Each structure stands twice: as C-alpha cells, then as structure tokens.
mmCIF file of N, CA and C in Angstrom:
data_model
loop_
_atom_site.group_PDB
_atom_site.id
_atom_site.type_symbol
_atom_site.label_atom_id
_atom_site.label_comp_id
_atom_site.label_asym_id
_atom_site.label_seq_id
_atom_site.Cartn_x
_atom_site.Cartn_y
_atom_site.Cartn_z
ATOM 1 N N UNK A 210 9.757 7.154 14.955
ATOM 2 C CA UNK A 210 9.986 6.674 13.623
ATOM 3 C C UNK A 210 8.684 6.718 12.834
ATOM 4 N N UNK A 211 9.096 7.314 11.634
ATOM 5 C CA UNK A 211 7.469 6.936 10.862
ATOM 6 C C UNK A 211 7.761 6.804 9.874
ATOM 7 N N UNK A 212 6.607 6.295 8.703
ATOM 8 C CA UNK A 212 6.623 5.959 7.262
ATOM 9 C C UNK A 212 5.366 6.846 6.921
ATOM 10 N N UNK A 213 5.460 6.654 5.746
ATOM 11 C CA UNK A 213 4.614 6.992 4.300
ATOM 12 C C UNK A 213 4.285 6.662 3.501
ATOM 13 N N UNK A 214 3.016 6.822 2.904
ATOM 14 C CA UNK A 214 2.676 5.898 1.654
ATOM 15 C C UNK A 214 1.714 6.876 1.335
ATOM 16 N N UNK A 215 1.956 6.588 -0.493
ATOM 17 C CA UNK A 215 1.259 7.941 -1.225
ATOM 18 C C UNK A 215 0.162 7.119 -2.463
ATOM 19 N N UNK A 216 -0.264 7.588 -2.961
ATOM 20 C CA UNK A 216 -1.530 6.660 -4.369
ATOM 21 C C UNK A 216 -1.926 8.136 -4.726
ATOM 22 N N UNK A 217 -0.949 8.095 -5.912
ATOM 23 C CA UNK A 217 -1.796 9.419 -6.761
ATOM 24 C C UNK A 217 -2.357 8.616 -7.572
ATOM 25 N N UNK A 218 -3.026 10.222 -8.530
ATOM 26 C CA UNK A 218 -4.360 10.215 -9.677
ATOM 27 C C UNK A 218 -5.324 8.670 -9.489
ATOM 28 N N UNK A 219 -6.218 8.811 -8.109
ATOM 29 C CA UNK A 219 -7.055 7.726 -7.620
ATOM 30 C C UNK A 219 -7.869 8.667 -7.956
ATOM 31 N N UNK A 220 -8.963 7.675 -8.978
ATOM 32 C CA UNK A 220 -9.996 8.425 -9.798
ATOM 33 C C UNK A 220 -11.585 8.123 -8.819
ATOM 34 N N UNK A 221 -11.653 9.299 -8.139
ATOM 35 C CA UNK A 221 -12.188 9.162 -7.007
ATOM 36 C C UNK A 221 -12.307 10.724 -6.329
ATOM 37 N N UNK A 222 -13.371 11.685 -6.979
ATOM 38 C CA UNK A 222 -13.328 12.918 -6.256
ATOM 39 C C UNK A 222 -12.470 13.381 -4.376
ATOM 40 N N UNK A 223 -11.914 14.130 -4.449
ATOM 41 C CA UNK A 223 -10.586 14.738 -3.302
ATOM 42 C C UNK A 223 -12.085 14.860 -2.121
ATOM 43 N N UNK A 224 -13.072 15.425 -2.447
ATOM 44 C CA UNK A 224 -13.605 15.644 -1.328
ATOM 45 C C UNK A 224 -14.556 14.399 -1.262
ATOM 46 N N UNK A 225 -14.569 13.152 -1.754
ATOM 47 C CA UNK A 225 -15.266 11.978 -1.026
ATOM 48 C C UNK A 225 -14.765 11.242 -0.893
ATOM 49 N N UNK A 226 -12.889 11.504 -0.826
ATOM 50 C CA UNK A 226 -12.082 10.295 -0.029
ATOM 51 C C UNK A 226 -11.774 11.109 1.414
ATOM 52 N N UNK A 227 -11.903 12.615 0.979
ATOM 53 C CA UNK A 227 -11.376 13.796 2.712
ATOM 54 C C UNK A 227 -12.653 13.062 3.255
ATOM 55 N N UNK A 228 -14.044 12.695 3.503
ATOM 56 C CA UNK A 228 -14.867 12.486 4.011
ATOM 57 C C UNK A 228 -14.496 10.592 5.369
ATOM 58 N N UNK A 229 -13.615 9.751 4.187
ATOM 59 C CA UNK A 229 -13.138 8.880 4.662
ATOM 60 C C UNK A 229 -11.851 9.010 5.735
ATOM 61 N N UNK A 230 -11.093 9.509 5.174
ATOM 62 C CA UNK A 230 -9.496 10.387 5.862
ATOM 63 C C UNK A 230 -10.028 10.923 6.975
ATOM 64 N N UNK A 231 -11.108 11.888 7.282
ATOM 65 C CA UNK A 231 -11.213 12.522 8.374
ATOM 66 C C UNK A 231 -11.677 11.580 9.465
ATOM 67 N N UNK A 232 -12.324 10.592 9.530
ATOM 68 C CA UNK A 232 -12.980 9.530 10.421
ATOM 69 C C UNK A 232 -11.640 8.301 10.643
ATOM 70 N N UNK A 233 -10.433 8.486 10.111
ATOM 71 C CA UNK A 233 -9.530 7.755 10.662
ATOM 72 C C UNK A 233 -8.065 8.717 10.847
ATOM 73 N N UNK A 234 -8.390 10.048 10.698
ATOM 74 C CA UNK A 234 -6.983 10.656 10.911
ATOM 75 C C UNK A 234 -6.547 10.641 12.632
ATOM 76 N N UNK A 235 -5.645 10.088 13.033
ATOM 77 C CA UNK A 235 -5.305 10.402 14.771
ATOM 78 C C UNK A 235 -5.710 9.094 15.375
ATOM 79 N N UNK A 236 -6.189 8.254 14.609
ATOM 80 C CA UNK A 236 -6.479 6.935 15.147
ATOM 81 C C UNK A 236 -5.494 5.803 14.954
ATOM 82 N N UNK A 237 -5.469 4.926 16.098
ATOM 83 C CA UNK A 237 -4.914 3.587 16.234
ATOM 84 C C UNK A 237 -4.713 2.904 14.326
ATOM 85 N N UNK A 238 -3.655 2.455 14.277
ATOM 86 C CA UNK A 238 -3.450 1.939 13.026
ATOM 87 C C UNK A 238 -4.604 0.813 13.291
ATOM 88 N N UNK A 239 -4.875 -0.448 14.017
ATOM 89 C CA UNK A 239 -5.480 -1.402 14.157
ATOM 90 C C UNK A 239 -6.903 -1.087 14.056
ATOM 91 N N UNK A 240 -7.568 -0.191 14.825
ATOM 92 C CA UNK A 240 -8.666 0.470 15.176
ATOM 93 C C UNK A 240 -9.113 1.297 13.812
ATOM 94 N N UNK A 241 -8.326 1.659 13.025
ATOM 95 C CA UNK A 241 -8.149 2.346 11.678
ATOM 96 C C UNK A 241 -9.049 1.094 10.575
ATOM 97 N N UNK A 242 -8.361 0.289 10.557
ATOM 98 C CA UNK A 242 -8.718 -1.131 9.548
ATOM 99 C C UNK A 242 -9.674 -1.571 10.405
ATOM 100 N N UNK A 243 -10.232 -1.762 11.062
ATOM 101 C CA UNK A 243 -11.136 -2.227 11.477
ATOM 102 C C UNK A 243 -12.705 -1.037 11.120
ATOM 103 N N UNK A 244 -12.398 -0.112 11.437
ATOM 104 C CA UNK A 244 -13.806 0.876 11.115
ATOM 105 C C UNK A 244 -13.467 1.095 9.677
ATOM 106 N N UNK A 245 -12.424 1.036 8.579
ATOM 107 C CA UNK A 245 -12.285 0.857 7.111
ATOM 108 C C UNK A 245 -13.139 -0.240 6.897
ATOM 109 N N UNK A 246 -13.386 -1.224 7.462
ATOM 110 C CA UNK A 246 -13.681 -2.431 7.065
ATOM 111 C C UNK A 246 -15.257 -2.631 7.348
ATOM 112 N N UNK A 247 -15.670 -2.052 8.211
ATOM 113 C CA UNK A 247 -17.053 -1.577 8.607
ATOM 114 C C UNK A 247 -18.064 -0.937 7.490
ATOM 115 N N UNK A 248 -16.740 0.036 7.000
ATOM 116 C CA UNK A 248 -17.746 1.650 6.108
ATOM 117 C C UNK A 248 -17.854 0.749 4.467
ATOM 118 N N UNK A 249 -19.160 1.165 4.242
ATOM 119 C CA UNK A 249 -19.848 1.248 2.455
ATOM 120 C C UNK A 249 -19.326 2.195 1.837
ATOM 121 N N UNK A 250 -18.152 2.246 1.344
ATOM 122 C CA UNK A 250 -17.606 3.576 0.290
ATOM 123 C C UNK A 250 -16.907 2.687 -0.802
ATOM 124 N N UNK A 251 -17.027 3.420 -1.641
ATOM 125 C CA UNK A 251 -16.303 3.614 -2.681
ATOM 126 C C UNK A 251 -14.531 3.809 -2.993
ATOM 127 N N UNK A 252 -14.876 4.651 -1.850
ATOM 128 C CA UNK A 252 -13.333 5.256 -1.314
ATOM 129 C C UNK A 252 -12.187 4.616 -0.404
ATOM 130 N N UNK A 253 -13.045 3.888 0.297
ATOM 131 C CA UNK A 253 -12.470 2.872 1.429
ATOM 132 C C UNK A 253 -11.455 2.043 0.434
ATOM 133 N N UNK A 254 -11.546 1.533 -0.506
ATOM 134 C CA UNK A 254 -10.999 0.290 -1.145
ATOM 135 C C UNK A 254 -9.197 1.154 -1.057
ATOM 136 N N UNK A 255 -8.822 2.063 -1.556
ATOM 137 C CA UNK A 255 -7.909 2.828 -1.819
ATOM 138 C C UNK A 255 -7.237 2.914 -0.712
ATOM 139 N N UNK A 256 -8.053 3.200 0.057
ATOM 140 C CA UNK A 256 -7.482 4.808 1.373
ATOM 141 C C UNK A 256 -6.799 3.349 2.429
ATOM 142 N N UNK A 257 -7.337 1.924 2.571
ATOM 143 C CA UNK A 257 -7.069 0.914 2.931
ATOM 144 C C UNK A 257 -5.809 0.490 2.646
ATOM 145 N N UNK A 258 -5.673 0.389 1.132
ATOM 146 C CA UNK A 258 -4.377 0.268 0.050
ATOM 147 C C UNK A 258 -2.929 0.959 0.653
ATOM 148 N N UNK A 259 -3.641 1.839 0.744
ATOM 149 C CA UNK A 259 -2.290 3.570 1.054
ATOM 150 C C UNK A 259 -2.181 2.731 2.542
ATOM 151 N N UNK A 260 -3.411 2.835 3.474
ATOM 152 C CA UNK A 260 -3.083 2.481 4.969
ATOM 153 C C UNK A 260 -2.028 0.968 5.182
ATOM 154 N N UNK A 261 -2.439 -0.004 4.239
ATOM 155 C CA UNK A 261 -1.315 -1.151 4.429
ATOM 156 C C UNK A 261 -0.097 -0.874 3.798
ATOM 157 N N UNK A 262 0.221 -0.268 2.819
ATOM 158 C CA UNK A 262 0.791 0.274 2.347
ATOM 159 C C UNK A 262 1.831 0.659 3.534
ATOM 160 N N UNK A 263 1.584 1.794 4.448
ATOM 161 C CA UNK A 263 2.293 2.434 4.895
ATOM 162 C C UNK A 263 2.715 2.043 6.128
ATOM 163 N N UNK A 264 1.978 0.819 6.447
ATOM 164 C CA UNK A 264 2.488 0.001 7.762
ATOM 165 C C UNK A 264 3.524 -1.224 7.167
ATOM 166 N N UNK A 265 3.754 -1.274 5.756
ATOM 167 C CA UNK A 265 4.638 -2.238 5.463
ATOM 168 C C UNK A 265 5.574 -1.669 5.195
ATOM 169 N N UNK A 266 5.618 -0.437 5.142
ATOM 170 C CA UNK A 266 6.975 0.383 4.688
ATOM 171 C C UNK A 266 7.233 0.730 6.079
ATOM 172 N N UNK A 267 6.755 1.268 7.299
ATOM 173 C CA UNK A 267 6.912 0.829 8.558
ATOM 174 C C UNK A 267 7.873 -0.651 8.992
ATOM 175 N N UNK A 268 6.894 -1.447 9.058
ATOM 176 C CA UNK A 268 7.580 -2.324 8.680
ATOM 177 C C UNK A 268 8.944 -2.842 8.561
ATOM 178 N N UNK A 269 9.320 -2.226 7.182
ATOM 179 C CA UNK A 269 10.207 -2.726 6.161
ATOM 180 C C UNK A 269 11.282 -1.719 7.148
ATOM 181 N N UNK A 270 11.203 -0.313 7.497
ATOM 182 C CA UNK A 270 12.473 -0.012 8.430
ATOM 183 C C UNK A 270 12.751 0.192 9.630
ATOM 184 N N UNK A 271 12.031 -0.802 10.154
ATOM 185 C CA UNK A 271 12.676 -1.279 11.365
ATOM 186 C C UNK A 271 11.475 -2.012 11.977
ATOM 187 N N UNK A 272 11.786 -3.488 11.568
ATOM 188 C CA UNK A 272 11.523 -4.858 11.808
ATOM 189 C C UNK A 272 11.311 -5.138 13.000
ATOM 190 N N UNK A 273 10.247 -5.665 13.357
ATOM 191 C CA UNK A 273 9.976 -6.273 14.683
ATOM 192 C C UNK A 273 9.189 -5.039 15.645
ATOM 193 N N UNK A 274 9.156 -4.252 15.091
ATOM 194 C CA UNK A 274 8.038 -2.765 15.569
ATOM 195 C C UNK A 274 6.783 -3.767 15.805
ATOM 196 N N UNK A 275 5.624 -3.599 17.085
ATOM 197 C CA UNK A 275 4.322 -4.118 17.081
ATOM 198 C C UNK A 275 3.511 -3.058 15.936
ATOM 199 N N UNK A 276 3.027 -3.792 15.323
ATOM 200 C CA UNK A 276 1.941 -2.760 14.567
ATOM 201 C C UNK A 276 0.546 -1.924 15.601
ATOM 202 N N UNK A 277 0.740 -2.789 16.589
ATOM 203 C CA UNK A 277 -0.416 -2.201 17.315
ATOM 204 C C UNK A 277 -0.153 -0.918 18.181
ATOM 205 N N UNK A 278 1.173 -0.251 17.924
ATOM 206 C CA UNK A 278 1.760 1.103 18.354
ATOM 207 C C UNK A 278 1.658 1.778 17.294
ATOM 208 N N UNK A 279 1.287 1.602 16.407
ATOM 209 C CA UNK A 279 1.945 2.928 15.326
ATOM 210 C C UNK A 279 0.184 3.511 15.470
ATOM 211 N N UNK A 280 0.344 4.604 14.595
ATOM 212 C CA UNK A 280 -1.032 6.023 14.790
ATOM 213 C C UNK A 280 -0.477 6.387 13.456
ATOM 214 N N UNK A 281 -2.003 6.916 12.964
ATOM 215 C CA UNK A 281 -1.956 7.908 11.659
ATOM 216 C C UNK A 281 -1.551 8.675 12.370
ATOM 217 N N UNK A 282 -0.415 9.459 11.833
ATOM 218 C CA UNK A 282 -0.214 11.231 12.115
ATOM 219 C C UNK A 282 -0.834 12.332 11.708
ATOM 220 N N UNK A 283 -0.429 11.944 10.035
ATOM 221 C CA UNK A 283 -1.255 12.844 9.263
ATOM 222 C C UNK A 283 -1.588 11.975 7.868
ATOM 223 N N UNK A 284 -2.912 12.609 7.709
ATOM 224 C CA UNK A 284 -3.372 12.233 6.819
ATOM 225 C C UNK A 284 -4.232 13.032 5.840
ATOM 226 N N UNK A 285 -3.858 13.157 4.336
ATOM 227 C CA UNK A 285 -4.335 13.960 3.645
ATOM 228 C C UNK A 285 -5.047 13.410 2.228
ATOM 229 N N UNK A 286 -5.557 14.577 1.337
ATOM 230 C CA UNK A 286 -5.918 14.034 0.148
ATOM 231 C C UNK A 286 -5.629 15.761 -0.633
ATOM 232 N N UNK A 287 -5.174 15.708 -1.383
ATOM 233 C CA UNK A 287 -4.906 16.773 -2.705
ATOM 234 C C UNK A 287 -5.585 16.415 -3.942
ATOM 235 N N UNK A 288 -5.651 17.491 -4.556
ATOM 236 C CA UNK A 288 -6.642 16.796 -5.659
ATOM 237 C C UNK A 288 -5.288 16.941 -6.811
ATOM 238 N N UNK A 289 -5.793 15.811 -7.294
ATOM 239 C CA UNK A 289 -4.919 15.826 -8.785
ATOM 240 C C UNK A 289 -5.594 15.995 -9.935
ATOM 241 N N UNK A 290 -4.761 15.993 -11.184
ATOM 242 C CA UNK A 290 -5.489 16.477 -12.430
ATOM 243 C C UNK A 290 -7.120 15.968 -12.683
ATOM 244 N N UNK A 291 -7.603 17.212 -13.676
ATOM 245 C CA UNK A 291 -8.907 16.989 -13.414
ATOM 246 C C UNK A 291 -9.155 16.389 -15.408
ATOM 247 N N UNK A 292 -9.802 15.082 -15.542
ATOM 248 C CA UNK A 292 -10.028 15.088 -16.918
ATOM 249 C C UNK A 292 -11.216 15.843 -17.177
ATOM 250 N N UNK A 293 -11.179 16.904 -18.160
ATOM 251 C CA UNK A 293 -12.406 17.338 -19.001
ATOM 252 C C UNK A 293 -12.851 16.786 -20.292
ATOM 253 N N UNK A 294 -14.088 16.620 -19.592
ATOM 254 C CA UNK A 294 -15.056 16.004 -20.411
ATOM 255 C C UNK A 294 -16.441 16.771 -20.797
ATOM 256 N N UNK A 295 -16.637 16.956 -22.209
ATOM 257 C CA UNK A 295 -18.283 17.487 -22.508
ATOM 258 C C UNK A 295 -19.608 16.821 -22.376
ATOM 259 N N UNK A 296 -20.608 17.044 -22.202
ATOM 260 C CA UNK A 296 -22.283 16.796 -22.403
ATOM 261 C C UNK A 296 -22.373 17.521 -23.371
ATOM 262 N N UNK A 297 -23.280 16.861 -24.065
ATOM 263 C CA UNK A 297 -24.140 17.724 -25.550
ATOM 264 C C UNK A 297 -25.528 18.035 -24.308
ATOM 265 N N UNK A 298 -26.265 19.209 -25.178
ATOM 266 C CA UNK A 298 -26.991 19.790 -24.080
ATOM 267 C C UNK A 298 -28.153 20.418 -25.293
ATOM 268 N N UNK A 299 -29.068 21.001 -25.044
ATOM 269 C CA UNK A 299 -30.050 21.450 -25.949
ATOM 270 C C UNK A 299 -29.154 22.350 -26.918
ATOM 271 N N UNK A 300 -30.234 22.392 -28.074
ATOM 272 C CA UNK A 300 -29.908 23.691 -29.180
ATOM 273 C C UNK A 300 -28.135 23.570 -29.721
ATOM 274 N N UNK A 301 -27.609 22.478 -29.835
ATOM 275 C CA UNK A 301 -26.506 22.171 -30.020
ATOM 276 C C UNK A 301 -25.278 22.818 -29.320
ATOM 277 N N UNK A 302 -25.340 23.016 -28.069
ATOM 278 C CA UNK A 302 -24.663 23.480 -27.017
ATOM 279 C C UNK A 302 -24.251 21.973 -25.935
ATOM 280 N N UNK A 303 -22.714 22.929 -25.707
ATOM 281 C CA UNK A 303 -22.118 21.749 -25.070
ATOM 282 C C UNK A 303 -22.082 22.247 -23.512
ATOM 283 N N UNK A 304 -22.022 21.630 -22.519
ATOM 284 C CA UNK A 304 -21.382 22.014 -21.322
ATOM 285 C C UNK A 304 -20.759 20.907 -20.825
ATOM 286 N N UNK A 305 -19.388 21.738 -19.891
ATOM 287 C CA UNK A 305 -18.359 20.996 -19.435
ATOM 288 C C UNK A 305 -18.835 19.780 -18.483
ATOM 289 N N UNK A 306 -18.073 19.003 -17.955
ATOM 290 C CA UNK A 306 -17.741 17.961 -17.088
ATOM 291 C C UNK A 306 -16.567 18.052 -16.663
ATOM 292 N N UNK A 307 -16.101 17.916 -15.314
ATOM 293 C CA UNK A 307 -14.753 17.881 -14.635
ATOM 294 C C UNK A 307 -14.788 16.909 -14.160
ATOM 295 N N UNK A 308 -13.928 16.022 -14.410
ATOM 296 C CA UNK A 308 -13.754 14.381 -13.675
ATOM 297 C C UNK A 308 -12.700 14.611 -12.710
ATOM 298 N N UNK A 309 -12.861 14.653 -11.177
ATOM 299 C CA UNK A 309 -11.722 14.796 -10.967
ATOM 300 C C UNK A 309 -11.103 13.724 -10.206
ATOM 301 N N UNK A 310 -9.859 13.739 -10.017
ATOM 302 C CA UNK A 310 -8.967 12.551 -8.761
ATOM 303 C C UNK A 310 -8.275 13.029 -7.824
ATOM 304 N N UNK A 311 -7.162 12.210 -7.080
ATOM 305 C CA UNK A 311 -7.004 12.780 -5.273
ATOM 306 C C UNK A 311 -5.855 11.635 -5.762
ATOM 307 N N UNK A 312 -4.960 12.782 -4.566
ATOM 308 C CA UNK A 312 -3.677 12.023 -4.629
ATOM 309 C C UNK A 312 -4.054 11.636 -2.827
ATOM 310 N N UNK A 313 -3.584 10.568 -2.186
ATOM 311 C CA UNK A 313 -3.904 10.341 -0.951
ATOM 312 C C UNK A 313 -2.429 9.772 -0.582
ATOM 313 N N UNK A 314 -2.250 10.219 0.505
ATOM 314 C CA UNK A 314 -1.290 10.639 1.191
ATOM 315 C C UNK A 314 -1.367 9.979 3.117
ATOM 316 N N UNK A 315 -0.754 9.166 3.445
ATOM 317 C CA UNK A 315 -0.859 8.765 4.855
ATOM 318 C C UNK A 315 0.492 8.630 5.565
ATOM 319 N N UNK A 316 0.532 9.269 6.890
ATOM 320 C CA UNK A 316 1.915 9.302 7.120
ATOM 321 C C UNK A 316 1.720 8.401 8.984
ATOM 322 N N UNK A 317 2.197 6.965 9.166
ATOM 323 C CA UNK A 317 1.902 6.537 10.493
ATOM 324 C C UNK A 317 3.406 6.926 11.352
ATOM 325 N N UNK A 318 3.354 6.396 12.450
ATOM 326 C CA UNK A 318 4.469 6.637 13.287
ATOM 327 C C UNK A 318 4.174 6.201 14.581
ATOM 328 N N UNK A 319 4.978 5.574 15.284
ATOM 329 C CA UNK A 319 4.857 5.433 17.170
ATOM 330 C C UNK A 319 3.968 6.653 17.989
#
C-alpha cells in the first residue's frame, strides 16, 4: 500500500531541494525526520511538509498501519514555472534573472 503527497510552485530552486531528496530517498520514514531535523537548509522546511504530509494520507487509508514500516519509494523534485525578472546593468542595459521553483513530489509505502 502506498500514498503520496505533492507541494507545487515551492519557491525554492529544483536543484537545492534534489540536494535534500537525494539524502532521504530509500530511507526509513522515521530515520527520514530525524536526519530532516538534523540538516541547516532552507529546503528542509518544505520537503518535511510533503514528508508528513504523505504519512497522513498513509495514514488516512488504512488506519492502524505502524508508521515505523512505511519507506520513501520514490522521491522527486520537477521544476516548475520560472518567474522572470530583470537587473539594470551598465550603459542602460538590462539582463535577465530566472527565479525558479520545484514541484516536490514523495511517494511512501510498506
């Protein structure tokens, strides 16, 4: 049995939440929140969110499951829309800015 839990447009570059995702993908749900809870990121606050997230929707179908069995399966991040934004720059020239975000994606299971 498994669940899912998703958090798009988290304004939070795709490749410095993949940096978090990869150090808990295949790991113990319990063992998961515990080294989340350890790490200095930025990113952690979210990727935590999605992770309870997806043990309560666990949870929610089919009651009385130990949480201390379930495992990330898979776990991802996609990037979502990017806002563009300008810098003024010498000689009245502009250059771009790409702000981008991450849709994050966690899927647990037995």
């Amino acid at each position: 049995m498994t669940a899912q839990a998703t958090a798009k447009n988290i304004r939070i570059a795709p490749r410095k939440v993949r940096l978090i995702i990869n150090l808990i993908r295949g790991q113990n749900v319990v063992r998961a929140f515990a080294l989340l809870n350890t790490l200095r990121n930025r990113a952690v606050e979210p990727v935590t969110k999605v992770l309870q997230s997806a043990v309560a929707n666990a949870d929610k179908k089919d009651p009385g499951t130990d949480v201390d069995k379930y495992r990330i399966i898979n776990a991802y991040v996609n990037e979502a829309k990017k806002l563009k934004r300008f810098r003024p720059r010498a000689m009245g020239r502009a250059s771009g800015i790409k702000k981008r975000s991450s849709h994050i994606t966690l899927e647990i299971g037995e």
